[in-house]
mmCIF file with all atom_site columns, C-alpha atoms in Angstrom:
data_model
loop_
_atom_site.group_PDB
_atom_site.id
_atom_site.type_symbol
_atom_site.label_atom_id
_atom_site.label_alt_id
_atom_site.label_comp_id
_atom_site.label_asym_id
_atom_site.label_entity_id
_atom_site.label_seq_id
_atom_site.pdbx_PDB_ins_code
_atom_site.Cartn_x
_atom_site.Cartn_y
_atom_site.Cartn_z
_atom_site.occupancy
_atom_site.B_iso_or_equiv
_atom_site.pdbx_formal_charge
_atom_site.auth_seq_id
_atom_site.auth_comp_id
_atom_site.auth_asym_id
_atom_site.auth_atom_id
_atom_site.pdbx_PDB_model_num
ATOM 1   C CA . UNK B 1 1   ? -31.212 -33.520 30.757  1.00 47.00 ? 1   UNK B CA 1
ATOM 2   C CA . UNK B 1 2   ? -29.855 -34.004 27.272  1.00 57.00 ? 2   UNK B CA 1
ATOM 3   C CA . UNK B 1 3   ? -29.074 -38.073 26.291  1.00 77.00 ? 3   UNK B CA 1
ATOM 4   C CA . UNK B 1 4   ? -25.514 -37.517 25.533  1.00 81.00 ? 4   UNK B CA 1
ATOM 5   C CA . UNK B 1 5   ? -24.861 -41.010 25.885  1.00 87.00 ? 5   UNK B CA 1
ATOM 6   C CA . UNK B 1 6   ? -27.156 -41.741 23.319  1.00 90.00 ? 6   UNK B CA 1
ATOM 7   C CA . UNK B 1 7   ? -25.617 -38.982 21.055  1.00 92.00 ? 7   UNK B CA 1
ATOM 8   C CA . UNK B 1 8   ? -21.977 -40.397 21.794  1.00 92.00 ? 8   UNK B CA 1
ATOM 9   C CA . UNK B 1 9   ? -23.224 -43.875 20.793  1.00 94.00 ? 9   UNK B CA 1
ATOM 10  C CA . UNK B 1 10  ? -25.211 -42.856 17.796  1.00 96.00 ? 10  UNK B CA 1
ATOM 11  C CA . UNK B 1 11  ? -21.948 -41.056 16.354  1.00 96.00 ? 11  UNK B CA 1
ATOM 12  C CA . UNK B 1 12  ? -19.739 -44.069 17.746  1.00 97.00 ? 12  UNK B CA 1
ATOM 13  C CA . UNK B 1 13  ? -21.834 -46.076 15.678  1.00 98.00 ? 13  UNK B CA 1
ATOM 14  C CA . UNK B 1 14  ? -21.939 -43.712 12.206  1.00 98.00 ? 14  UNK B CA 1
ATOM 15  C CA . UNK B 1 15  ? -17.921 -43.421 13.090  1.00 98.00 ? 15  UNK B CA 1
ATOM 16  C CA . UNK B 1 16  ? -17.297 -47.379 12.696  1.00 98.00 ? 16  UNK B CA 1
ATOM 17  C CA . UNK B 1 17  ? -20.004 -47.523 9.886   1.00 98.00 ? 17  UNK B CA 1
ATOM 18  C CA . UNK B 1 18  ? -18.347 -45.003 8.072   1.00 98.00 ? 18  UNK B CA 1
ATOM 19  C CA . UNK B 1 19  ? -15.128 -46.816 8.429   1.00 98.00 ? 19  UNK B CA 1
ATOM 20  C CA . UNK B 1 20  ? -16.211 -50.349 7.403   1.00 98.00 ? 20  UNK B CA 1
ATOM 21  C CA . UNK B 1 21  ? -18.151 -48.497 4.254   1.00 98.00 ? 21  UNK B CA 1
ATOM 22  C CA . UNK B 1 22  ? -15.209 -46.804 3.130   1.00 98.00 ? 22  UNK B CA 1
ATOM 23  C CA . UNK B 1 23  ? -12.914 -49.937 3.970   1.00 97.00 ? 23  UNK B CA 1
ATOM 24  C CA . UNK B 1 24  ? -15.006 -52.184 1.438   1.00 97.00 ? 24  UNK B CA 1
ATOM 25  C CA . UNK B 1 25  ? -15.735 -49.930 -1.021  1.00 97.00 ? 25  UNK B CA 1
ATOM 26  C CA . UNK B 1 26  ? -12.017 -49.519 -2.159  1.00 97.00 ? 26  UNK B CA 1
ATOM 27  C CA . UNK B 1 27  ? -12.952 -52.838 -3.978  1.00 96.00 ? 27  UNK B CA 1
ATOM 28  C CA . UNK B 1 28  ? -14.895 -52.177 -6.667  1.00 96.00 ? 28  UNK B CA 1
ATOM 29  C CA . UNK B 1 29  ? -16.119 -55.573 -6.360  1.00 95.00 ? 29  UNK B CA 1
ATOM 30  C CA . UNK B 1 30  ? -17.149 -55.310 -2.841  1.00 96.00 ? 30  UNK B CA 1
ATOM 31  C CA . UNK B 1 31  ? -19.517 -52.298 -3.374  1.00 94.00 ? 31  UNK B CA 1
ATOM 32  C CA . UNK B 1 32  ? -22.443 -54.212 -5.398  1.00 91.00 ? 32  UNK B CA 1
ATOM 33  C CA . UNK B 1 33  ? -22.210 -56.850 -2.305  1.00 95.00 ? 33  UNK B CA 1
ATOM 34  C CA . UNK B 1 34  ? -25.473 -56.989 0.046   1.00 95.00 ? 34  UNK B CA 1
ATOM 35  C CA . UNK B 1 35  ? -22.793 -57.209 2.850   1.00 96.00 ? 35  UNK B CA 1
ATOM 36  C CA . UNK B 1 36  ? -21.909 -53.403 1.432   1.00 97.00 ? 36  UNK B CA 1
ATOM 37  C CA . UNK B 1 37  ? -25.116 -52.059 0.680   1.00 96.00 ? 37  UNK B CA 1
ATOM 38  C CA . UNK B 1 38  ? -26.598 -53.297 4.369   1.00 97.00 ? 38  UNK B CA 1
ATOM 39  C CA . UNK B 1 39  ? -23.411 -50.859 5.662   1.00 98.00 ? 39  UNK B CA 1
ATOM 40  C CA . UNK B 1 40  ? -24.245 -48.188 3.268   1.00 98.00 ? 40  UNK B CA 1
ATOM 41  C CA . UNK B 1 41  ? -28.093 -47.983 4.296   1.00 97.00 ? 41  UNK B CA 1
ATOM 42  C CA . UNK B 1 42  ? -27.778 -48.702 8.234   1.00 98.00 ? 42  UNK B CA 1
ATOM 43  C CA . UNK B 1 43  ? -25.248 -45.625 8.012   1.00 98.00 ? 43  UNK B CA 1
ATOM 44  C CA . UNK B 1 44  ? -27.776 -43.742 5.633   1.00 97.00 ? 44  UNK B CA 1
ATOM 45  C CA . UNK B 1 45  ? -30.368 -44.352 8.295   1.00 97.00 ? 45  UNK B CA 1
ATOM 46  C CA . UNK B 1 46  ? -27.965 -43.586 11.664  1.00 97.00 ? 46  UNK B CA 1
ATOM 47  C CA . UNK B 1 47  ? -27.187 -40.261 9.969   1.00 97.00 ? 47  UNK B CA 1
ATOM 48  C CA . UNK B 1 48  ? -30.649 -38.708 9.204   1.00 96.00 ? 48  UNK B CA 1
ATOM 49  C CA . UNK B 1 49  ? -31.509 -40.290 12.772  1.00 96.00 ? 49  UNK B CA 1
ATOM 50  C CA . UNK B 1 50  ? -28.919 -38.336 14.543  1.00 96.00 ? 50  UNK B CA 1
ATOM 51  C CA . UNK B 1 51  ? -29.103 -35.400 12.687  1.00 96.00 ? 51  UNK B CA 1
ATOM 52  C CA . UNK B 1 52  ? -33.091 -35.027 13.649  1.00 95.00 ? 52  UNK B CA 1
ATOM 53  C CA . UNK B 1 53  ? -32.457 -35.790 17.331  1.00 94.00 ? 53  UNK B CA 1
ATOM 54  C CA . UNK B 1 54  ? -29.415 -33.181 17.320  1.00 94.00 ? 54  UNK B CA 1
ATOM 55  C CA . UNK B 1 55  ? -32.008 -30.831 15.632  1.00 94.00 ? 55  UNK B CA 1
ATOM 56  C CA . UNK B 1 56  ? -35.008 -31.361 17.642  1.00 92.00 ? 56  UNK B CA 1
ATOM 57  C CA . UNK B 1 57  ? -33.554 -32.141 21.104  1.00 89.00 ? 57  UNK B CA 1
ATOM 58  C CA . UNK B 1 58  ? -30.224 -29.672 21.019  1.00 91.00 ? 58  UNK B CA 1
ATOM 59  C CA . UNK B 1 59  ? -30.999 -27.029 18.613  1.00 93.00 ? 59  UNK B CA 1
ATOM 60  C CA . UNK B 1 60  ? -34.796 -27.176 19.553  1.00 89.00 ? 60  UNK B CA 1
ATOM 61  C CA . UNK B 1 61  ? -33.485 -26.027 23.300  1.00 88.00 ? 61  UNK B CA 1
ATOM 62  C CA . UNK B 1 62  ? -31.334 -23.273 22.474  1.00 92.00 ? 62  UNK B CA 1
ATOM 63  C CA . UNK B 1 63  ? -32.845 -21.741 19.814  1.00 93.00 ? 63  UNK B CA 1
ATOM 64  C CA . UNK B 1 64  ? -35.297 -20.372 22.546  1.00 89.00 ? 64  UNK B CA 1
ATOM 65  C CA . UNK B 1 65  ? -32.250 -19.502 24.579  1.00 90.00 ? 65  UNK B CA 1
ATOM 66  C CA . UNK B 1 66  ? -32.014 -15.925 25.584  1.00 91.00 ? 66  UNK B CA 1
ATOM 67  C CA . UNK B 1 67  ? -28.919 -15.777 24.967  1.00 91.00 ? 67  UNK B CA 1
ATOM 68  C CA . UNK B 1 68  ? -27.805 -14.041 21.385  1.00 94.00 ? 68  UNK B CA 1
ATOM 69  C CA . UNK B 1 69  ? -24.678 -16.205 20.904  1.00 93.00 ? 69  UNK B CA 1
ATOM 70  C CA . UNK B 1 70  ? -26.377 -19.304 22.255  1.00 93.00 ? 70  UNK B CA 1
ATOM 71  C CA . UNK B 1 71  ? -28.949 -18.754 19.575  1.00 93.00 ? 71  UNK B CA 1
ATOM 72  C CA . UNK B 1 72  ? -26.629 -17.819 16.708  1.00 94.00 ? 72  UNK B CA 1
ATOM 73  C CA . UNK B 1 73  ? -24.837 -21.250 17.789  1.00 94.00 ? 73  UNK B CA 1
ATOM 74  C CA . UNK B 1 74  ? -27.610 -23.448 16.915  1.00 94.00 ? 74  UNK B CA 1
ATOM 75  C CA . UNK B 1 75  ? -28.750 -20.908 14.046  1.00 95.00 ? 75  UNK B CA 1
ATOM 76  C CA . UNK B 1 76  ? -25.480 -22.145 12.573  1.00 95.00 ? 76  UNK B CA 1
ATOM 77  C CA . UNK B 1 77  ? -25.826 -25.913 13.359  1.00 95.00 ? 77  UNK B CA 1
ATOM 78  C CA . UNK B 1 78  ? -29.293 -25.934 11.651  1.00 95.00 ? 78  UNK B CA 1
ATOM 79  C CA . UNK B 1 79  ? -28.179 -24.225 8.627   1.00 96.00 ? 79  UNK B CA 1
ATOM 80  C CA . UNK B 1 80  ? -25.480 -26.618 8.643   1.00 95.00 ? 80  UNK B CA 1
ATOM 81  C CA . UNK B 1 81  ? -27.721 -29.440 9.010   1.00 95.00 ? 81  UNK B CA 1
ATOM 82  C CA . UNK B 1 82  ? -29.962 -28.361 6.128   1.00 96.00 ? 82  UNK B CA 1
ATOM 83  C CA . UNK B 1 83  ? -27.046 -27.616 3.930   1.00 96.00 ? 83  UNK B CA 1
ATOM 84  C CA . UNK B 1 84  ? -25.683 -31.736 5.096   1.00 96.00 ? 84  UNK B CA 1
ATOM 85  C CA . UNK B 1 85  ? -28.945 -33.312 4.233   1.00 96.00 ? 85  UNK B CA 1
ATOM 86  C CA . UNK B 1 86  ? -29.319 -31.208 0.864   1.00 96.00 ? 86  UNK B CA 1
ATOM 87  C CA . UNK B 1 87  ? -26.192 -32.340 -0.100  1.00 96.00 ? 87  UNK B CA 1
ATOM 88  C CA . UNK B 1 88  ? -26.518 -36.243 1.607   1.00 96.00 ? 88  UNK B CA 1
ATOM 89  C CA . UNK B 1 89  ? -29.776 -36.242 -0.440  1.00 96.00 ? 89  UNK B CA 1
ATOM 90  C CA . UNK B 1 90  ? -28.715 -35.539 -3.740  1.00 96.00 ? 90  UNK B CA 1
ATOM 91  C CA . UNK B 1 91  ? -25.427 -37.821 -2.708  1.00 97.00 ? 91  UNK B CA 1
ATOM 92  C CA . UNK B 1 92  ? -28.149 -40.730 -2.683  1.00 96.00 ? 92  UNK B CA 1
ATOM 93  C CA . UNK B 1 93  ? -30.232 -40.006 -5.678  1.00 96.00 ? 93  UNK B CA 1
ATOM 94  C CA . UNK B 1 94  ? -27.066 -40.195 -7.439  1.00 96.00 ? 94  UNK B CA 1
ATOM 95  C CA . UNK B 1 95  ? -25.705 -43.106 -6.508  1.00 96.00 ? 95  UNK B CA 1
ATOM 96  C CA . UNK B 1 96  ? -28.349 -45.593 -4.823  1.00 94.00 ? 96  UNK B CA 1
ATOM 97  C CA . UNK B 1 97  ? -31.758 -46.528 -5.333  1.00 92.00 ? 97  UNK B CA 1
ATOM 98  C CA . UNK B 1 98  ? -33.238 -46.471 -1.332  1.00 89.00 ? 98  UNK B CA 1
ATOM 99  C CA . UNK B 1 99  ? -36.420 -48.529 -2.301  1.00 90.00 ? 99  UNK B CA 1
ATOM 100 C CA . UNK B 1 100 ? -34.260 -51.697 -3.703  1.00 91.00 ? 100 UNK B CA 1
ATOM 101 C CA . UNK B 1 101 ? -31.954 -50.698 -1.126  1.00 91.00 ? 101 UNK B CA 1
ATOM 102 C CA . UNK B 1 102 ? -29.146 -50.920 -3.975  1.00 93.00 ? 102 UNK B CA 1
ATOM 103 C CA . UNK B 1 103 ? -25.928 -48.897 -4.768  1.00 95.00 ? 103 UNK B CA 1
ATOM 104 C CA . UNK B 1 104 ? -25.986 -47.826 -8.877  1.00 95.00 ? 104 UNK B CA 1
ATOM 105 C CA . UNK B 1 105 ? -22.232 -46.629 -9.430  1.00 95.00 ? 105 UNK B CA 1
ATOM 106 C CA . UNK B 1 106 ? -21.631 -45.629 -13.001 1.00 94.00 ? 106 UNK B CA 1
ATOM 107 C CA . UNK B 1 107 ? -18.478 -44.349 -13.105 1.00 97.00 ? 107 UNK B CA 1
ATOM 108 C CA . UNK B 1 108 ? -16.892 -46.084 -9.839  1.00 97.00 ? 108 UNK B CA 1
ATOM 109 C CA . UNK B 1 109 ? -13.925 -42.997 -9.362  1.00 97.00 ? 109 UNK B CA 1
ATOM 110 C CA . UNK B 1 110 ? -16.266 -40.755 -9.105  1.00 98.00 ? 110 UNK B CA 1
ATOM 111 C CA . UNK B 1 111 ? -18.550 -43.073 -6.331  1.00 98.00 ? 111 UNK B CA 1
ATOM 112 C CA . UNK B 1 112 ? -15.670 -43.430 -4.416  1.00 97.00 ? 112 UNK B CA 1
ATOM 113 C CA . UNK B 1 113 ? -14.500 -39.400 -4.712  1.00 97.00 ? 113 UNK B CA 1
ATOM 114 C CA . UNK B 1 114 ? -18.414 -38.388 -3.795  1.00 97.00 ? 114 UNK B CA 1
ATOM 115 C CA . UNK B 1 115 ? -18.354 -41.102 -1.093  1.00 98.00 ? 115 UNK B CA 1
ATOM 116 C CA . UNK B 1 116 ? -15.216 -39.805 0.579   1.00 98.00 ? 116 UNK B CA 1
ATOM 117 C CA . UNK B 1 117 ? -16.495 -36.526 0.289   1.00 97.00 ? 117 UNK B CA 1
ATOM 118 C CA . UNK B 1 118 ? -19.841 -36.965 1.800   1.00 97.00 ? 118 UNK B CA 1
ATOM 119 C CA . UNK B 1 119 ? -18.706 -39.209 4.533   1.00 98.00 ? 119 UNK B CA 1
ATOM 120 C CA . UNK B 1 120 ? -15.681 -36.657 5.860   1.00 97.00 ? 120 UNK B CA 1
ATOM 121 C CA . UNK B 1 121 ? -19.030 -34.127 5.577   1.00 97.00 ? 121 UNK B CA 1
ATOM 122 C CA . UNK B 1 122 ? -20.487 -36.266 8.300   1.00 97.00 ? 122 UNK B CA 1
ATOM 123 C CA . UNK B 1 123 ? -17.601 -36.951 10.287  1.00 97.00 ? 123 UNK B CA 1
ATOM 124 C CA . UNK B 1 124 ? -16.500 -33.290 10.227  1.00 97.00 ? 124 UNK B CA 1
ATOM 125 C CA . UNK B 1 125 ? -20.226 -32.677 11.553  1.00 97.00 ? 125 UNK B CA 1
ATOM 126 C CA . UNK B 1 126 ? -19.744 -35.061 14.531  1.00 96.00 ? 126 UNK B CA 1
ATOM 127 C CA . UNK B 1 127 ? -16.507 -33.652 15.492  1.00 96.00 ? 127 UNK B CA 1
ATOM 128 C CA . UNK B 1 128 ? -17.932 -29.587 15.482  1.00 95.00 ? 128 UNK B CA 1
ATOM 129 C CA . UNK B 1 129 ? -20.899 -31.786 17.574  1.00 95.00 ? 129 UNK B CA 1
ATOM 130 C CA . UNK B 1 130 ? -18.447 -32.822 20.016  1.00 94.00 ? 130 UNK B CA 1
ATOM 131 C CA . UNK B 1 131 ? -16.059 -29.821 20.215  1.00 94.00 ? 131 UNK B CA 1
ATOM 132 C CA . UNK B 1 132 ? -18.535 -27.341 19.931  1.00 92.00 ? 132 UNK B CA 1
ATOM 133 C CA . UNK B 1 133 ? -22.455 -27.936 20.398  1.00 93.00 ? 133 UNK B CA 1
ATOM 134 C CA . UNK B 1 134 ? -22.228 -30.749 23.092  1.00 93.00 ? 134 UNK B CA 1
ATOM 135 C CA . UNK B 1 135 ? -19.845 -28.532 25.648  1.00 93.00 ? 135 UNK B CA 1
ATOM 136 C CA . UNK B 1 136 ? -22.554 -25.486 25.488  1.00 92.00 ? 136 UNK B CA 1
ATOM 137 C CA . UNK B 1 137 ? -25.392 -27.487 26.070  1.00 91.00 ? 137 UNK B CA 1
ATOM 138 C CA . UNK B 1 138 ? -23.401 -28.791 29.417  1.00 90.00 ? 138 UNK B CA 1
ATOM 139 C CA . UNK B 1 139 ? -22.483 -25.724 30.216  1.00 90.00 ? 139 UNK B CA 1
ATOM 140 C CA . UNK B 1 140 ? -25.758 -24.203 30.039  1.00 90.00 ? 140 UNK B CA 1
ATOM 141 C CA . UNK B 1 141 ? -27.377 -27.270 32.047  1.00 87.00 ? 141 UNK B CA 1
ATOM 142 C CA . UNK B 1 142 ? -24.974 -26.446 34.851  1.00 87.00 ? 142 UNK B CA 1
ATOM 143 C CA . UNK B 1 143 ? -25.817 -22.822 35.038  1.00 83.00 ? 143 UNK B CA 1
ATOM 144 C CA . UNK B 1 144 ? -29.450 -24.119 34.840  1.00 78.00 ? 144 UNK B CA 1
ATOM 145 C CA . UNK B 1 145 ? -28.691 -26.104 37.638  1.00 79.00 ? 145 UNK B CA 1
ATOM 146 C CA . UNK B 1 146 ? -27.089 -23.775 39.589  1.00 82.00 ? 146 UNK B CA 1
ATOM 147 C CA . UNK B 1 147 ? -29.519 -21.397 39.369  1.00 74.00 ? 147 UNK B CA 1
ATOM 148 C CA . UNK B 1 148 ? -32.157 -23.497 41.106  1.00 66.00 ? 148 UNK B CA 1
#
């Protein structure tokens, strides 16, 4: 049986991380805070998290499904998931250093444009999650179910 509590708390919890991140950093003051940078890498962290366990445990599963259109479906979400962490990867050699845990914005517009950017990436992400991915993996479970 697939944790989607878990899932709906891990992307309750990148939702309101997101928010709070993007809240402080339209201070360019607040973004070289600790208080910031704690937000930035607990969401950094939350996102690769859920991204692997949406990967492994959801896309893992149906991948094997014999089902065409249930395998194209998660086809899709791990190409999209490769093409998210590309992209969230060369978002944070940009514009942190991970090991000193520590934001570097040179040109603060464009921070905030990228940031935007790369958090509605995420966001956008959660919400195909919900509409799309979570619904066929109940579905399926039921006819699993039902079957036995």
């Amino acid at each position: 049986m697939t944790a989607f509590s878990q899932l709906h708390a891990q992307n309750h919890k990148i939702t309101e991380l997101s928010n709070v991140f993007l809240y402080l950093i339209q201070s360019r003051e607040m973004c070289d805070t600790e208080t910031a940078c704690d937000v930035f890498f607990e969401y950094t962290a939350k996102v690769r998290e859920h991204i692997e366990l949406v990967d492994r445990e959801l896309c893992g599963r149906l991948i094997s499904y014999p089902d065409q259109s249930v395998k194209n479906t998660a086809n899709r979400f791990l190409s999209g998931s490769t093409e998210i962490k590309r992209i969230f990867n060369k978002y944070l050699k940009d514009w942190c250093s991970e090991p000193h845990r520590r934001l570097q914005i040179r040109d603060y517009g464009e921070f905030l444009n990228e940031t935007e950017q790369m958090f509605r990436l995420v966001l956008d992400r959660i919400q195909r999650e919900t509409e799309h991915l979570y619904p066929l993996i109940r579905k399926l479970e039921e006819k699993d179910k039902a079957a036995a």
